[in-house]
Amino acid sequence: MCGIVGYIGNNAVDEILLSGLKSLEYRGYDSAGIALNDNQGIDVFRAKGKLQNLTEVIKAKHISNRQVSQGIGHIRWATHGEASIENAHPHLSNDGKLVLVHNGIIENYKELKDELIKQGYHFFSQTDTETIVHLIDREYKRVSSLEQAVIRAISMLKGAFALCIMHHDEADKIIAVRKNAPLIIGVGKNENFIASDIPALIGKTQAIIHLEDNELAIVKKDSVVVKSFDGKILNKPVETVNIAQDAISKQGYKHFMIKEINEQPQIVRKMISTHMSSPQQSIRFENIDIEELIENIDKIEIIACGTSLHAAQVAQYMIEDLCNINVTVEAASEYICKKHLTNNKTLSIGISQSGETADTITAIKQAKEKGAKILILTNRPDSSIVRYAKYVLPLNAGIEVSVAATKSYTAQLTALCLLSLAMAEKQKNTNPEQLLPIKQELLMLPTKIEEVIYSSTTIKKCAEKYNGYKNFFYLARGINIATAQEGALKLKEISYINANSYAAGELKHGPIALLDNNMPILALLPQHSKTFEKMLSNCEEARARHAHLIAMTNSEINKKELFDDTINVPEISEFLSPLLFSVPLQLFAYYFADSLNLDIDQPRNLAKSVTVE
Ligand code: G6P
C-alpha cells in the first residue's frame, strides 16, 4: 500500500532508491517515482505502472554523472486519483524547492486543499498528498526552517502518513515522519536510509531504528535525530536485523509464489517442533502463559482481513471443537463499524501477516479499549499491530514477497491449531488422551505437504485443462468452508477468474441457478468428515445440472461418472484437513494463472500490505 524510500550519502542515489523500491514493489505498482536533490535543484522522475518503466525513464535521462547526495522515492497503490504520471509521487511545491513522498491517506485534505487554493497554490494532481507539500511549503515560507515547517504542517493533518521530505535550501537532510503508517531508518556509515519496510534495506545496512507513531527523524549523512511531534529529542535504540539477501530472491523459481509454496513443509515442521517437543508433552509458547491467556474468558473473537480472515474461520472450528469456548470471527473492516460486545472477559485474537493492515490495527485498538485481552499472530513481530498486544505469537514464515499469501496462511493455520490444542490442554474437562491423536498426526503434516508438492504435475495438468473457463465454484462443508474460500480467493487474485465458494448445503438455495456446463466446480471432499456423504449428494445435484466437477479428496471414491477429474490428497483427519487441502488449492491457482501467462507475483489492483482503511 505505497512504499517509500529515502537515501542520503555519497553512493549512487538513484540506484539505491531504485533497488529499495524494487524490494517494496509488493506494496503497490500503479506508478513509481524518485526525486534527486543536488546543487542544481530538485529533479523529479516519474512513470506510470511498474518500477521497470521508471528505470527506463531514468536511463533515458543519463543522470548518473550528477553529484547527487540525497533522494527520495515512492511506489504507489492508487487511492486518491487514478494511476497516472500526474498522480505519481514525488510531489513538488509550486516553487520547485520542496518535494515529498507519502504513504497513507489524509482525511481532511479537501478542506486544506480549498484553503490552499484560495491562498494561491496550484495543484497538478488529484492526490491528497499534494496538499501536504503545499501546506509545508506555506509554513516554510513563514518560519524558514524545514523541521519547524513540517511540525506545524503535520499538526493540521488528519489521517495516516509516513513521509520523506526534502528541501533544496536545506539539502543536508531528509525529514522522515510517521503517523499510523510504517517507517524505519537504516543507519549506515556516512550514509543513512529511510524505508517503509526492512526488505528495502537488505544488503545496505543491518542497523535499524523503528520510528513509532507521532515521531519524526531528521536524517543527515552522518546523524539521525529522532523527535516527538512536539519537538522533544528521543533516545531511540538502534536494533540489528539479520535478514539474508536470499530471503527476498526467487532462488531459481519462476515466481515468488511457487517458491513460497515450496517453503511450506519446512515452515510447518519448524513451527511444530518449536512448540511441541513430543505429542505426550504439553504445547508451549515462549512468552505466552496459556492458563493466564484463557483465565476469566467467556468468549474469543478473532479479527483479520483477507487470507488471514480465512485462517480465523478455520480456527473458530478448531477452538470451539476442542475448547468449548464461544468463538466469533469478524472481518476487521466490519468490526470497526458495528457495535460489538467485547469486554474484559473477551480474548481478542488479531491475525495479520504484515501486522500493518490498517483495518485490523483499528479493530484491535478498539477491542483493547473495551478491555479485551489481546493476542496477535503475525509474521512481523516488529510491526505496528504488536504494540497493542499483551501476547504475540510470531509465525516465523520468513518474508513473503508474492502478493497472494501462501506460506503465511499455512503458518497461521499451524499456529492456530497448536494454540487450540494448547488451550484445550489447560481446560479442566479435557482428557489429554483425546488430543494425542491430533498431536501425533500433526507431526506427519510436513511430509504430507511435501507429498502434495511432489504430485504437482497432476494439479498442473488439471489447472491447464480448465484455464478457459471464466467462472468457478468451490464447494465444501464444515471446517473446510474457509479452505474453499481461500482456494477461490487465490484463483480470483492471480487469474482474475470469477471464483466463488459456497457451503455446499447452500447451493440449492440459490447458487445452483448458475450451474450449467460452463461452470466447473472444485469440491473439497475430505473422506473422514461427518459430511462426506452429504458433499457427494451435493456433487450429484450439480452434476445433474451438467456442471463439470473436480474432486479434491483423500478418499478412494471411484465415481468416474460423477467427477471429471480428481486431485488426490494424502490421508488426513477432518480436523487437520484445512492445513493440507489449502496447498493443492494454492498450486491449482498458481498453475492456472501461469498457464495464462499472468503476472502472478504482482496481480493487478492488489497490494500485499493494505495500510488504509
Ligand atoms: C491484502 C493482501 C492479502 C492479505 C490481506 C490481509 O489484501 O493482498 O493477501 O491477506 O491484505 O493482510 P494481513 O497482512 O493483515 O494478513
Coordinates of N, CA, C and O and ligand atoms in Angstrom, one line a residue, residues 305-308 351-357 360 403-405 412 493 606-610, ligand 1:
C305 N -8.2 -9.8 8.1 CA -8.7 -9.5 6.8 C -8.1 -10.5 5.8 O -7.1 -11.1 6.0
G306 N -8.8 -10.6 4.7 CA -8.3 -11.4 3.5 C -8.0 -12.8 3.9 O -8.8 -13.5 4.5
T307 N -6.8 -13.3 3.5 CA -6.4 -14.6 3.7 C -6.4 -14.9 5.3 O -6.7 -16.0 5.7
S308 N -5.9 -13.9 6.0 CA -5.8 -14.1 7.5 C -7.2 -14.4 8.1 O -7.4 -15.1 9.1
I351 N -5.2 -11.5 13.6 CA -4.2 -12.2 12.8 C -3.9 -11.3 11.6 O -4.8 -10.8 10.9
S352 N -2.6 -11.1 11.4 CA -2.2 -10.3 10.3 C -0.7 -10.7 9.9 O 0.2 -10.6 10.7
Q353 N -0.6 -11.1 8.7 CA 0.7 -11.5 8.1 C 1.7 -10.3 8.3 O 2.7 -10.4 8.9
S354 N 1.2 -9.2 7.8 CA 2.1 -8.0 7.8 C 2.2 -7.2 9.1 O 3.1 -6.6 9.4
G355 N 1.1 -7.3 9.8 CA 1.0 -6.6 11.1 C 0.8 -5.1 10.8 O 0.8 -4.2 11.7
E356 N 0.5 -4.7 9.5 CA 0.3 -3.3 9.2 C -1.0 -3.0 8.6 O -1.3 -1.9 8.1
T357 N -1.9 -4.0 8.5 CA -3.2 -3.8 7.9 C -4.0 -2.8 8.7 O -4.3 -3.1 9.9
T360 N -7.3 -4.0 10.6 CA -7.1 -4.9 11.7 C -6.5 -4.1 12.9 O -6.9 -4.4 14.0
V403 N 2.3 -11.3 -3.6 CA 1.1 -10.6 -3.1 C 0.1 -11.6 -2.6 O -0.5 -11.5 -1.5
A404 N -0.1 -12.7 -3.4 CA -1.0 -13.8 -2.9 C -0.4 -14.6 -1.8 O 0.7 -15.2 -2.0
A405 N -1.0 -14.5 -0.6 CA -0.4 -15.2 0.5 C -0.5 -16.7 0.4 O -1.5 -17.2 0.0
Q412 N -0.1 -19.6 9.7 CA -1.2 -19.2 10.6 C -2.0 -20.4 11.0 O -2.4 -20.5 12.2
E493 N -7.5 -13.8 -7.2 CA -6.5 -12.8 -7.1 C -5.5 -12.9 -8.2 O -5.1 -11.9 -8.8
L606 N -4.0 -5.1 -6.7 CA -3.8 -5.6 -5.3 C -2.5 -5.0 -4.7 O -1.6 -4.6 -5.4
A607 N -2.4 -5.1 -3.4 CA -1.2 -4.7 -2.7 C -1.1 -5.7 -1.5 O -2.1 -6.2 -1.0
K608 N 0.1 -6.0 -1.1 CA 0.3 -7.0 -0.1 C -0.1 -6.4 1.3 O -0.6 -7.1 2.2
S609 N 0.3 -5.2 1.5 CA 0.1 -4.6 2.8 C -0.8 -3.4 2.7 O -0.5 -2.4 2.0
V610 N -2.1 -3.5 3.2 CA -3.1 -2.5 3.0 C -3.2 -1.6 4.2 O -3.8 -1.9 5.2
Ligands
G6P1 C1 -4.1 -7.7 1.5 C2 -3.3 -8.9 0.8 C3 -3.9 -10.2 1.3 C4 -3.9 -10.3 2.8 C5 -4.7 -9.1 3.4 C6 -4.5 -9.1 4.9 O1 -5.4 -7.7 0.9 O2 -3.4 -8.8 -0.6 O3 -3.1 -11.3 0.8 O4 -4.5 -11.5 3.2 O5 -4.2 -7.9 2.9 O6 -3.2 -8.8 5.2 P1 -2.5 -9.2 6.6 O7 -1.1 -8.7 6.4 O8 -3.2 -8.4 7.6 O9 -2.6 -10.6 6.8

